[in-house]
Amino acid sequence: AQKITQTQPGMFVQEKEAVTLDCTYDTSDPSYGLFWYKQPSSGEMIFLIYQGSYDQQNATEGRYSLNFQKARKSANLVISASQLGDSAMYFCAMIPIQGAQKLVFGQGTRLTINP
Amino acid sequence: GAGVSQSPSNKVTEKGKDVELRCDPISGHTALYWYRQSLGQGLEFLIYFQGNSAPDKSGLPSDRFSAERTGGSVSTLTIQRTQQEDSAVYLCASSEGWGQGYEQYFGPGTRLTVT
């Protein structure tokens, strides 16, 4: 079984600062994918970034980067130069490459960007 | 192009009534997923479809829950004899395929309230 742990229920950051959202995972699957999703107050889940377990390089997507440390089973999201519009819930999730294709989500981190 | 759509956006029903929730995936997406988001349980997987078949129904909470998908497109999640604990936001997602790297695109959700 897979498990995702997000230890930060809430974070407050000043605008333009960088922020790291923590995510650790546990799985017995030999290969898997890791995702980060953003959920603003409107409720829709917005894909941010993906990391495959066998990817050699850390994923980046614009201001988002994923600090993937496989040995430590961590997949932290880094947002550079935060903006007010980044205020939202952020979910880390994982999916096995084989077997049941279901995303397993963490409990989420509520990020608030202060002006 | 159009994203994943869900209807209704909100549904209030009385305990004991049956409800149907609809999901229209992105055109051409072969995989479709249902998740439930509630305050107490976070985001939990319910069921997914590969084409019209559902290889994994392990997430359905009880036999009151069922889902079908027809024509490899629209899916309906049915909850019979609704209970108050069924109150949640039901999210549908679709992806081009299944497995590594296939991003799941989420719809806006259906907020179900059982009174």
PDB file of N, CA and C in Angstrom, chain A residues 16-78:
ATOM      1  N   LYS A  16       6.778  36.965  -2.921  1.00  0.00           N
ATOM      2  CA  LYS A  16       8.078  36.994  -3.597  1.00  0.00           C
ATOM      3  C   LYS A  16       9.116  36.088  -2.941  1.00  0.00           C
ATOM      4  N   GLU A  17       8.803  35.542  -1.781  1.00  0.00           N
ATOM      5  CA  GLU A  17       9.730  34.597  -1.182  1.00  0.00           C
ATOM      6  C   GLU A  17       9.531  33.214  -1.796  1.00  0.00           C
ATOM      7  N   ALA A  18      10.559  32.383  -1.687  1.00  0.00           N
ATOM      8  CA  ALA A  18      10.436  30.990  -2.100  1.00  0.00           C
ATOM      9  C   ALA A  18       9.833  30.190  -0.946  1.00  0.00           C
ATOM     10  N   VAL A  19       9.139  29.120  -1.308  1.00  0.00           N
ATOM     11  CA  VAL A  19       8.518  28.287  -0.281  1.00  0.00           C
ATOM     12  C   VAL A  19       8.687  26.822  -0.648  1.00  0.00           C
ATOM     13  N   THR A  20       8.925  26.007   0.365  1.00  0.00           N
ATOM     14  CA  THR A  20       9.044  24.565   0.167  1.00  0.00           C
ATOM     15  C   THR A  20       7.925  23.863   0.918  1.00  0.00           C
ATOM     16  N   LEU A  21       7.178  23.044   0.207  1.00  0.00           N
ATOM     17  CA  LEU A  21       6.116  22.249   0.814  1.00  0.00           C
ATOM     18  C   LEU A  21       6.601  20.804   0.893  1.00  0.00           C
ATOM     19  N   ASP A  22       6.527  20.244   2.087  1.00  0.00           N
ATOM     20  CA  ASP A  22       7.100  18.928   2.319  1.00  0.00           C
ATOM     21  C   ASP A  22       6.154  17.792   1.944  1.00  0.00           C
ATOM     22  N   CYS A  23       6.745  16.723   1.463  1.00  0.00           N
ATOM     23  CA  CYS A  23       5.988  15.511   1.132  1.00  0.00           C
ATOM     24  C   CYS A  23       6.907  14.317   1.294  1.00  0.00           C
ATOM     25  N   THR A  24       6.512  13.368   2.102  1.00  0.00           N
ATOM     26  CA  THR A  24       7.214  12.099   2.166  1.00  0.00           C
ATOM     27  C   THR A  24       6.232  10.998   1.806  1.00  0.00           C
ATOM     28  N   TYR A  25       6.778   9.898   1.334  1.00  0.00           N
ATOM     29  CA  TYR A  25       5.886   8.837   0.854  1.00  0.00           C
ATOM     30  C   TYR A  25       6.426   7.481   1.290  1.00  0.00           C
ATOM     31  N   ASP A  26       5.568   6.522   1.233  1.00  0.00           N
ATOM     32  CA  ASP A  26       5.941   5.155   1.562  1.00  0.00           C
ATOM     33  C   ASP A  26       5.263   4.235   0.552  1.00  0.00           C
ATOM     34  N   THR A  27       6.045   3.367  -0.051  1.00  0.00           N
ATOM     35  CA  THR A  27       5.495   2.442  -1.022  1.00  0.00           C
ATOM     36  C   THR A  27       6.416   1.246  -1.168  1.00  0.00           C
ATOM     37  N   SER A  28       5.846   0.129  -1.537  1.00  0.00           N
ATOM     38  CA  SER A  28       6.637  -1.048  -1.842  1.00  0.00           C
ATOM     39  C   SER A  28       6.733  -1.267  -3.356  1.00  0.00           C
ATOM     40  N   ASP A  29       6.082  -0.392  -4.115  1.00  0.00           N
ATOM     41  CA  ASP A  29       6.139  -0.528  -5.570  1.00  0.00           C
ATOM     42  C   ASP A  29       7.532  -0.153  -6.075  1.00  0.00           C
ATOM     43  N   PRO A  30       8.066  -0.902  -7.021  1.00  0.00           N
ATOM     44  CA  PRO A  30       9.409  -0.603  -7.520  1.00  0.00           C
ATOM     45  C   PRO A  30       9.458   0.661  -8.377  1.00  0.00           C
ATOM     46  N   SER A  31       8.335   0.990  -8.991  1.00  0.00           N
ATOM     47  CA  SER A  31       8.306   2.217  -9.788  1.00  0.00           C
ATOM     48  C   SER A  31       6.959   2.909  -9.580  1.00  0.00           C
ATOM     49  N   TYR A  32       7.016   4.206  -9.606  1.00  0.00           N
ATOM     50  CA  TYR A  32       5.833   4.980  -9.243  1.00  0.00           C
ATOM     51  C   TYR A  32       5.990   6.400  -9.771  1.00  0.00           C
ATOM     52  N   GLY A  33       4.903   7.131  -9.738  1.00  0.00           N
ATOM     53  CA  GLY A  33       4.920   8.531 -10.134  1.00  0.00           C
ATOM     54  C   GLY A  33       4.452   9.399  -8.978  1.00  0.00           C
ATOM     55  N   LEU A  34       5.005  10.580  -8.913  1.00  0.00           N
ATOM     56  CA  LEU A  34       4.655  11.529  -7.859  1.00  0.00           C
ATOM     57  C   LEU A  34       4.105  12.805  -8.493  1.00  0.00           C
ATOM     58  N   PHE A  35       3.034  13.312  -7.943  1.00  0.00           N
ATOM     59  CA  PHE A  35       2.365  14.491  -8.474  1.00  0.00           C
ATOM     60  C   PHE A  35       2.177  15.531  -7.379  1.00  0.00           C
ATOM     61  N   TRP A  36       2.106  16.771  -7.805  1.00  0.00           N
ATOM     62  CA  TRP A  36       1.609  17.843  -6.956  1.00  0.00           C
ATOM     63  C   TRP A  36       0.434  18.510  -7.659  1.00  0.00           C
ATOM     64  N   TYR A  37      -0.613  18.722  -6.867  1.00  0.00           N
ATOM     65  CA  TYR A  37      -1.805  19.413  -7.352  1.00  0.00           C
ATOM     66  C   TYR A  37      -2.081  20.620  -6.461  1.00  0.00           C
ATOM     67  N   LYS A  38      -2.644  21.647  -7.076  1.00  0.00           N
ATOM     68  CA  LYS A  38      -3.053  22.861  -6.372  1.00  0.00           C
ATOM     69  C   LYS A  38      -4.576  22.913  -6.381  1.00  0.00           C
ATOM     70  N   GLN A  39      -5.159  23.237  -5.237  1.00  0.00           N
ATOM     71  CA  GLN A  39      -6.610  23.370  -5.161  1.00  0.00           C
ATOM     72  C   GLN A  39      -6.953  24.738  -4.582  1.00  0.00           C
ATOM     73  N   PRO A  40      -7.271  25.702  -5.436  1.00  0.00           N
ATOM     74  CA  PRO A  40      -7.679  27.018  -4.934  1.00  0.00           C
ATOM     75  C   PRO A  40      -9.066  26.936  -4.311  1.00  0.00           C
ATOM     76  N   SER A  41      -9.531  28.051  -3.802  1.00  0.00           N
ATOM     77  CA  SER A  41     -10.823  28.066  -3.119  1.00  0.00           C
ATOM     78  C   SER A  41     -11.974  27.683  -4.042  1.00  0.00           C
ATOM     79  N   SER A  42     -11.787  27.793  -5.333  1.00  0.00           N
ATOM     80  CA  SER A  42     -12.828  27.384  -6.289  1.00  0.00           C
ATOM     81  C   SER A  42     -13.049  25.877  -6.277  1.00  0.00           C
ATOM     82  N   GLY A  43     -12.084  25.123  -5.781  1.00  0.00           N
ATOM     83  CA  GLY A  43     -12.275  23.690  -5.610  1.00  0.00           C
ATOM     84  C   GLY A  43     -11.659  22.801  -6.667  1.00  0.00           C
ATOM     85  N   GLU A  44     -11.300  23.361  -7.818  1.00  0.00           N
ATOM     86  CA  GLU A  44     -10.779  22.497  -8.873  1.00  0.00           C
ATOM     87  C   GLU A  44      -9.337  22.092  -8.590  1.00  0.00           C
ATOM     88  N   MET A  45      -9.006  20.875  -8.897  1.00  0.00           N
ATOM     89  CA  MET A  45      -7.642  20.369  -8.720  1.00  0.00           C
ATOM     90  C   MET A  45      -6.837  20.694  -9.970  1.00  0.00           C
ATOM     91  N   ILE A  46      -5.731  21.389  -9.785  1.00  0.00           N
ATOM     92  CA  ILE A  46      -4.905  21.831 -10.902  1.00  0.00           C
ATOM     93  C   ILE A  46      -3.559  21.131 -10.827  1.00  0.00           C
ATOM     94  N   PHE A  47      -3.208  20.412 -11.882  1.00  0.00           N
ATOM     95  CA  PHE A  47      -1.919  19.725 -11.940  1.00  0.00           C
ATOM     96  C   PHE A  47      -0.784  20.742 -11.984  1.00  0.00           C
ATOM     97  N   LEU A  48       0.251  20.489 -11.201  1.00  0.00           N
ATOM     98  CA  LEU A  48       1.409  21.377 -11.187  1.00  0.00           C
ATOM     99  C   LEU A  48       2.644  20.724 -11.788  1.00  0.00           C
ATOM    100  N   ILE A  49       2.963  19.515 -11.306  1.00  0.00           N
ATOM    101  CA  ILE A  49       4.254  18.940 -11.675  1.00  0.00           C
ATOM    102  C   ILE A  49       4.238  17.442 -11.423  1.00  0.00           C
ATOM    103  N   TYR A  50       5.050  16.728 -12.204  1.00  0.00           N
ATOM    104  CA  TYR A  50       5.125  15.269 -12.107  1.00  0.00           C
ATOM    105  C   TYR A  50       6.594  14.834 -12.040  1.00  0.00           C
ATOM    106  N   GLN A  51       6.847  13.786 -11.237  1.00  0.00           N
ATOM    107  CA  GLN A  51       8.182  13.181 -11.141  1.00  0.00           C
ATOM    108  C   GLN A  51       8.049  11.666 -11.203  1.00  0.00           C
ATOM    109  N   GLY A  52       8.701  11.041 -12.144  1.00  0.00           N
ATOM    110  CA  GLY A  52       8.737   9.590 -12.186  1.00  0.00           C
ATOM    111  C   GLY A  52       9.854   9.078 -11.304  1.00  0.00           C
ATOM    112  N   SER A  53       9.647   7.920 -10.720  1.00  0.00           N
ATOM    113  CA  SER A  53      10.628   7.416  -9.756  1.00  0.00           C
ATOM    114  C   SER A  53      11.973   7.100 -10.399  1.00  0.00           C
ATOM    115  N   TYR A  54      11.984   6.866 -11.717  1.00  0.00           N
ATOM    116  CA  TYR A  54      13.242   6.556 -12.380  1.00  0.00           C
ATOM    117  C   TYR A  54      13.803   7.737 -13.160  1.00  0.00           C
ATOM    118  N   ASP A  55      13.146   8.870 -13.036  1.00  0.00           N
ATOM    119  CA  ASP A  55      13.684  10.065 -13.695  1.00  0.00           C
ATOM    120  C   ASP A  55      15.002  10.458 -13.035  1.00  0.00           C
ATOM    121  N   GLN A  56      15.972  10.745 -13.859  1.00  0.00           N
ATOM    122  CA  GLN A  56      17.292  11.073 -13.330  1.00  0.00           C
ATOM    123  C   GLN A  56      17.367  12.500 -12.806  1.00  0.00           C
ATOM    124  N   GLN A  57      16.563  13.369 -13.379  1.00  0.00           N
ATOM    125  CA  GLN A  57      16.615  14.770 -12.975  1.00  0.00           C
ATOM    126  C   GLN A  57      15.335  15.164 -12.262  1.00  0.00           C
ATOM    127  N   ASN A  58      15.476  16.151 -11.394  1.00  0.00           N
ATOM    128  CA  ASN A  58      14.302  16.692 -10.725  1.00  0.00           C
ATOM    129  C   ASN A  58      13.437  17.449 -11.738  1.00  0.00           C
ATOM    130  N   ALA A  59      12.121  17.289 -11.584  1.00  0.00           N
ATOM    131  CA  ALA A  59      11.199  17.945 -12.503  1.00  0.00           C
ATOM    132  C   ALA A  59      11.103  19.438 -12.208  1.00  0.00           C
ATOM    133  N   THR A  60      10.928  20.203 -13.273  1.00  0.00           N
ATOM    134  CA  THR A  60      10.682  21.641 -13.130  1.00  0.00           C
ATOM    135  C   THR A  60       9.583  22.040 -14.105  1.00  0.00           C
ATOM    136  N   GLU A  61       8.746  22.991 -13.648  1.00  0.00           N
ATOM    137  CA  GLU A  61       7.681  23.542 -14.484  1.00  0.00           C
ATOM    138  C   GLU A  61       7.517  25.000 -14.108  1.00  0.00           C
ATOM    139  N   GLY A  62       8.190  25.860 -14.846  1.00  0.00           N
ATOM    140  CA  GLY A  62       8.099  27.285 -14.546  1.00  0.00           C
ATOM    141  C   GLY A  62       8.619  27.590 -13.154  1.00  0.00           C
ATOM    142  N   ARG A  63       7.770  28.158 -12.303  1.00  0.00           N
ATOM    143  CA  ARG A  63       8.200  28.515 -10.939  1.00  0.00           C
ATOM    144  C   ARG A  63       8.173  27.322  -9.984  1.00  0.00           C
ATOM    145  N   TYR A  64       7.703  26.186 -10.483  1.00  0.00           N
ATOM    146  CA  TYR A  64       7.605  24.999  -9.636  1.00  0.00           C
ATOM    147  C   TYR A  64       8.767  24.050  -9.913  1.00  0.00           C
ATOM    148  N   SER A  65       9.333  23.505  -8.874  1.00  0.00           N
ATOM    149  CA  SER A  65      10.317  22.450  -9.023  1.00  0.00           C
ATOM    150  C   SER A  65      10.065  21.417  -7.940  1.00  0.00           C
ATOM    151  N   LEU A  66      10.465  20.206  -8.234  1.00  0.00           N
ATOM    152  CA  LEU A  66      10.237  19.109  -7.298  1.00  0.00           C
ATOM    153  C   LEU A  66      11.594  18.630  -6.828  1.00  0.00           C
ATOM    154  N   ASN A  67      11.828  18.699  -5.550  1.00  0.00           N
ATOM    155  CA  ASN A  67      13.081  18.236  -4.946  1.00  0.00           C
ATOM    156  C   ASN A  67      12.893  16.768  -4.562  1.00  0.00           C
ATOM    157  N   PHE A  68      13.288  15.896  -5.478  1.00  0.00           N
ATOM    158  CA  PHE A  68      13.051  14.454  -5.335  1.00  0.00           C
ATOM    159  C   PHE A  68      14.292  13.801  -4.730  1.00  0.00           C
ATOM    160  N   GLN A  69      14.124  13.217  -3.554  1.00  0.00           N
ATOM    161  CA  GLN A  69      15.201  12.483  -2.904  1.00  0.00           C
ATOM    162  C   GLN A  69      14.695  11.069  -2.657  1.00  0.00           C
ATOM    163  N   LYS A  70      15.025  10.193  -3.594  1.00  0.00           N
ATOM    164  CA  LYS A  70      14.453   8.854  -3.595  1.00  0.00           C
ATOM    165  C   LYS A  70      14.834   8.060  -2.355  1.00  0.00           C
ATOM    166  N   ALA A  71      16.086   8.155  -1.947  1.00  0.00           N
ATOM    167  CA  ALA A  71      16.536   7.370  -0.795  1.00  0.00           C
ATOM    168  C   ALA A  71      15.812   7.795   0.477  1.00  0.00           C
ATOM    169  N   ARG A  72      15.462   9.047   0.548  1.00  0.00           N
ATOM    170  CA  ARG A  72      14.754   9.555   1.718  1.00  0.00           C
ATOM    171  C   ARG A  72      13.244   9.496   1.531  1.00  0.00           C
ATOM    172  N   LYS A  73      12.818   9.080   0.351  1.00  0.00           N
ATOM    173  CA  LYS A  73      11.396   8.998   0.025  1.00  0.00           C
ATOM    174  C   LYS A  73      10.711  10.332   0.271  1.00  0.00           C
ATOM    175  N   SER A  74      11.310  11.359  -0.294  1.00  0.00           N
ATOM    176  CA  SER A  74      10.690  12.676  -0.172  1.00  0.00           C
ATOM    177  C   SER A  74      10.561  13.318  -1.545  1.00  0.00           C
ATOM    178  N   ALA A  75       9.533  14.128  -1.694  1.00  0.00           N
ATOM    179  CA  ALA A  75       9.242  14.777  -2.978  1.00  0.00           C
ATOM    180  C   ALA A  75       8.685  16.157  -2.682  1.00  0.00           C
ATOM    181  N   ASN A  76       9.547  17.026  -2.204  1.00  0.00           N
ATOM    182  CA  ASN A  76       9.108  18.355  -1.785  1.00  0.00           C
ATOM    183  C   ASN A  76       8.883  19.268  -2.981  1.00  0.00           C
ATOM    184  N   LEU A  77       7.866  20.092  -2.893  1.00  0.00           N
ATOM    185  CA  LEU A  77       7.563  21.073  -3.932  1.00  0.00           C
ATOM    186  C   LEU A  77       8.189  22.404  -3.539  1.00  0.00           C
ATOM    187  N   VAL A  78       8.901  22.986  -4.464  1.00  0.00           N
ATOM    188  CA  VAL A  78       9.479  24.306  -4.255  1.00  0.00           C
ATOM    189  C   VAL A  78       8.814  25.292  -5.204  1.00  0.00           C
TER     190      VAL A  78
END
